[in-house]
GROMACS .gro file of C-alpha atoms in nm:
model
  214
    1UNK     CA    1  12.317  13.684   9.555
    2UNK     CA    2  11.999  13.521   9.679
    3UNK     CA    3  12.019  13.696  10.016
    4UNK     CA    4  11.966  14.028   9.836
    5UNK     CA    5  11.682  13.912   9.614
    6UNK     CA    6  11.342  14.078   9.649
    7UNK     CA    7  11.063  13.819   9.660
    8UNK     CA    8  10.693  13.875   9.595
    9UNK     CA    9  10.385  13.691   9.471
   10UNK     CA   10  10.478  13.395   9.687
   11UNK     CA   11  10.355  13.046   9.610
   12UNK     CA   12  10.369  12.832   9.922
   13UNK     CA   13  10.333  12.478  10.050
   14UNK     CA   14  10.402  12.362  10.403
   15UNK     CA   15  10.437  12.045  10.611
   16UNK     CA   16  10.489  11.959  10.975
   17UNK     CA   17  10.788  11.731  11.028
   18UNK     CA   18  10.769  11.573  11.371
   19UNK     CA   19  11.099  11.416  11.471
   20UNK     CA   20  11.133  11.179  11.766
   21UNK     CA   21  11.503  11.110  11.735
   22UNK     CA   22  11.526  10.888  12.040
   23UNK     CA   23  11.275  10.651  11.882
   24UNK     CA   24  11.398  10.701  11.529
   25UNK     CA   25  11.045  10.779  11.413
   26UNK     CA   26  10.846  11.078  11.298
   27UNK     CA   27  10.528  11.187  11.126
   28UNK     CA   28  10.408  11.441  10.873
   29UNK     CA   29  10.095  11.642  10.936
   30UNK     CA   30   9.951  11.870  10.666
   31UNK     CA   31   9.801  12.209  10.741
   32UNK     CA   32   9.567  12.422  10.527
   33UNK     CA   33   9.764  12.678  10.326
   34UNK     CA   34   9.725  12.880  10.010
   35UNK     CA   35   9.920  12.665   9.766
   36UNK     CA   36   9.953  12.564   9.405
   37UNK     CA   37   9.887  12.210   9.293
   38UNK     CA   38   9.975  12.014   8.982
   39UNK     CA   39   9.681  12.131   8.775
   40UNK     CA   40   9.659  12.497   8.874
   41UNK     CA   41   9.682  12.719   8.565
   42UNK     CA   42  10.021  12.886   8.549
   43UNK     CA   43   9.863  13.233   8.524
   44UNK     CA   44   9.781  13.201   8.895
   45UNK     CA   45  10.155  13.215   8.963
   46UNK     CA   46  10.321  13.541   8.865
   47UNK     CA   47  10.641  13.383   8.729
   48UNK     CA   48  10.467  13.106   8.529
   49UNK     CA   49  10.527  12.732   8.519
   50UNK     CA   50  10.879  12.743   8.665
   51UNK     CA   51  10.743  12.897   8.989
   52UNK     CA   52  10.442  12.661   9.018
   53UNK     CA   53  10.496  12.433   9.319
   54UNK     CA   54  10.377  12.075   9.282
   55UNK     CA   55  10.453  11.924   9.624
   56UNK     CA   56  10.690  11.941   9.917
   57UNK     CA   57  10.801  11.613  10.075
   58UNK     CA   58  11.014  11.600  10.392
   59UNK     CA   59  11.115  11.312  10.618
   60UNK     CA   60  11.396  11.203  10.847
   61UNK     CA   61  11.597  10.882  10.838
   62UNK     CA   62  11.858  10.792  11.098
   63UNK     CA   63  12.014  11.131  11.181
   64UNK     CA   64  11.942  11.299  10.847
   65UNK     CA   65  11.661  11.493  10.683
   66UNK     CA   66  11.562  11.464  10.318
   67UNK     CA   67  11.337  11.715  10.140
   68UNK     CA   68  11.200  11.716   9.785
   69UNK     CA   69  11.041  12.024   9.629
   70UNK     CA   70  10.864  11.957   9.297
   71UNK     CA   71  10.758  12.224   9.048
   72UNK     CA   72  10.667  12.291   8.685
   73UNK     CA   73  10.454  11.989   8.608
   74UNK     CA   74  10.304  11.763   8.508
   75UNK     CA   75  10.449  11.736   8.157
   76UNK     CA   76  10.475  11.451   7.907
   77UNK     CA   77  10.808  11.268   7.874
   78UNK     CA   78  11.029  11.438   7.618
   79UNK     CA   79  10.902  11.783   7.712
   80UNK     CA   80  11.183  12.025   7.797
   81UNK     CA   81  11.204  12.101   8.168
   82UNK     CA   82  11.077  12.445   8.269
   83UNK     CA   83  11.366  12.618   8.444
   84UNK     CA   84  11.399  12.992   8.487
   85UNK     CA   85  11.677  13.219   8.606
   86UNK     CA   86  11.404  13.456   8.728
   87UNK     CA   87  11.266  13.232   9.006
   88UNK     CA   88  11.402  13.193   9.359
   89UNK     CA   89  11.313  12.866   9.536
   90UNK     CA   90  11.326  12.846   9.915
   91UNK     CA   91  11.279  12.567  10.168
   92UNK     CA   92  11.217  12.704  10.518
   93UNK     CA   93  11.269  12.510  10.843
   94UNK     CA   94  11.130  12.619  11.180
   95UNK     CA   95  11.238  12.435  11.493
   96UNK     CA   96  11.080  12.362  11.828
   97UNK     CA   97  11.033  12.729  11.922
   98UNK     CA   98  10.722  12.716  11.697
   99UNK     CA   99  10.735  13.088  11.619
  100UNK     CA  100  10.659  13.016  11.251
  101UNK     CA  101  10.976  13.203  11.160
  102UNK     CA  102  11.240  12.994  10.982
  103UNK     CA  103  11.548  12.899  11.179
  104UNK     CA  104  11.705  12.800  10.848
  105UNK     CA  105  11.618  12.888  10.488
  106UNK     CA  106  11.772  12.705  10.193
  107UNK     CA  107  11.780  12.897   9.862
  108UNK     CA  108  11.797  12.758   9.508
  109UNK     CA  109  11.832  12.923   9.166
  110UNK     CA  110  11.885  12.802   8.810
  111UNK     CA  111  12.097  12.951   8.533
  112UNK     CA  112  12.242  12.857   8.193
  113UNK     CA  113  12.603  12.854   8.073
  114UNK     CA  114  12.719  12.976   7.733
  115UNK     CA  115  12.626  12.638   7.581
  116UNK     CA  116  12.266  12.673   7.704
  117UNK     CA  117  12.304  12.396   7.966
  118UNK     CA  118  12.115  12.444   8.292
  119UNK     CA  119  12.281  12.441   8.631
  120UNK     CA  120  12.158  12.482   8.988
  121UNK     CA  121  12.297  12.708   9.262
  122UNK     CA  122  12.210  12.625   9.626
  123UNK     CA  123  12.283  12.847   9.926
  124UNK     CA  124  12.266  12.791  10.303
  125UNK     CA  125  12.224  12.413  10.282
  126UNK     CA  126  12.288  12.267  10.631
  127UNK     CA  127  12.620  12.085  10.648
  128UNK     CA  128  12.755  12.220  10.318
  129UNK     CA  129  13.103  12.372  10.305
  130UNK     CA  130  12.993  12.656  10.076
  131UNK     CA  131  12.741  12.736   9.803
  132UNK     CA  132  12.661  12.424   9.602
  133UNK     CA  133  12.685  12.479   9.225
  134UNK     CA  134  12.667  12.223   8.946
  135UNK     CA  135  12.485  12.085   8.645
  136UNK     CA  136  12.120  11.988   8.653
  137UNK     CA  137  12.080  11.611   8.659
  138UNK     CA  138  12.392  11.543   8.866
  139UNK     CA  139  12.434  11.463   9.235
  140UNK     CA  140  12.623  11.746   9.406
  141UNK     CA  141  12.799  11.680   9.737
  142UNK     CA  142  12.936  11.947   9.969
  143UNK     CA  143  13.052  11.867  10.321
  144UNK     CA  144  12.789  11.633  10.467
  145UNK     CA  145  12.510  11.766  10.242
  146UNK     CA  146  12.375  11.651   9.906
  147UNK     CA  147  12.184  11.854   9.645
  148UNK     CA  148  12.020  11.730   9.327
  149UNK     CA  149  11.793  11.900   9.073
  150UNK     CA  150  11.637  11.747   8.764
  151UNK     CA  151  11.327  11.618   8.588
  152UNK     CA  152  11.170  11.290   8.704
  153UNK     CA  153  10.852  11.088   8.704
  154UNK     CA  154  10.597  11.271   8.920
  155UNK     CA  155  10.573  11.090   9.257
  156UNK     CA  156  10.228  11.235   9.335
  157UNK     CA  157   9.941  10.982   9.313
  158UNK     CA  158   9.587  11.088   9.230
  159UNK     CA  159   9.291  10.908   9.073
  160UNK     CA  160   9.138  11.196   8.877
  161UNK     CA  161   8.871  10.978   8.717
  162UNK     CA  162   8.769  10.844   9.056
  163UNK     CA  163   8.750  11.198   9.192
  164UNK     CA  164   8.527  11.311   8.907
  165UNK     CA  165   8.307  10.999   8.934
  166UNK     CA  166   8.273  11.053   9.308
  167UNK     CA  167   8.161  11.413   9.256
  168UNK     CA  168   7.904  11.320   8.994
  169UNK     CA  169   7.760  11.009   9.165
  170UNK     CA  170   7.805  11.086   9.534
  171UNK     CA  171   7.957  10.739   9.581
  172UNK     CA  172   8.326  10.685   9.653
  173UNK     CA  173   8.472  10.562   9.324
  174UNK     CA  174   8.847  10.571   9.377
  175UNK     CA  175   9.076  10.293   9.256
  176UNK     CA  176   9.438  10.230   9.364
  177UNK     CA  177   9.510  10.115   9.008
  178UNK     CA  178   9.440  10.454   8.845
  179UNK     CA  179   9.706  10.722   8.874
  180UNK     CA  180   9.647  11.027   8.659
  181UNK     CA  181  10.012  11.133   8.702
  182UNK     CA  182  10.166  10.797   8.607
  183UNK     CA  183  10.425  10.851   8.334
  184UNK     CA  184  10.418  11.230   8.364
  185UNK     CA  185  10.730  11.424   8.462
  186UNK     CA  186  10.793  11.708   8.702
  187UNK     CA  187  11.100  11.906   8.810
  188UNK     CA  188  11.246  11.830   9.152
  189UNK     CA  189  11.493  11.990   9.391
  190UNK     CA  190  11.629  11.732   9.637
  191UNK     CA  191  11.838  11.799   9.949
  192UNK     CA  192  11.972  11.563  10.214
  193UNK     CA  193  12.164  11.675  10.523
  194UNK     CA  194  12.245  11.603  10.887
  195UNK     CA  195  11.972  11.704  11.132
  196UNK     CA  196  12.237  11.844  11.368
  197UNK     CA  197  12.347  12.092  11.099
  198UNK     CA  198  12.015  12.280  11.114
  199UNK     CA  199  12.116  12.449  11.438
  200UNK     CA  200  11.772  12.415  11.599
  201UNK     CA  201  11.595  12.151  11.806
  202UNK     CA  202  11.303  11.953  11.657
  203UNK     CA  203  11.024  11.886  11.589
  204UNK     CA  204  11.044  12.085  11.266
  205UNK     CA  205  10.797  12.267  11.046
  206UNK     CA  206  10.900  12.269  10.682
  207UNK     CA  207  10.752  12.484  10.404
  208UNK     CA  208  10.854  12.604  10.061
  209UNK     CA  209  10.807  12.925   9.863
  210UNK     CA  210  10.885  13.045   9.514
  211UNK     CA  211  10.910  13.406   9.407
  212UNK     CA  212  10.999  13.609   9.101
  213UNK     CA  213  11.340  13.780   9.100
  214UNK     CA  214  11.370  14.141   8.989
   0.00000   0.00000   0.00000
């Protein structure tokens, strides 16, 4: 079980999720961390492409929180998704005590059945009745929680040409019409759950890690 898994060589991204529930509004504030990005070579991550974090997105809507962890990308459409049974994915949530220790950690793993089809196993998802287990590419509901894992168009926007032109010329050369990642795919783990099910007061800090399982 994931709670007994030894994790090392962590790859991490983090966000600050500020929740003002009375106003129904919040904000995300990034903080400098050691983290992978879309174009890091996979040899910088001990477990390879499947452990390479792309981005972590987190936001609240009404009385719920949604989080999306992307990994193993970008790849061209038609490329098989990079899943691995040897990688543990974790989304950590720290509440208002601001001790930088998670009040809740959600765990995710992938595995194949005898037919070679991939499935996802989620543990400790707030609001779920039990572990959430099901096929990749399907929406899985348990209690008041939802889990989904699959390959999708990469939501990250970046004008790589504009970045390179800016570096070479010294003049800002970015264009909103150029997205290097347009049409490229990436794997995503998606969770959605009631804020009250976290068991801690906000605002919340949210970060993700991947580690190799041995």
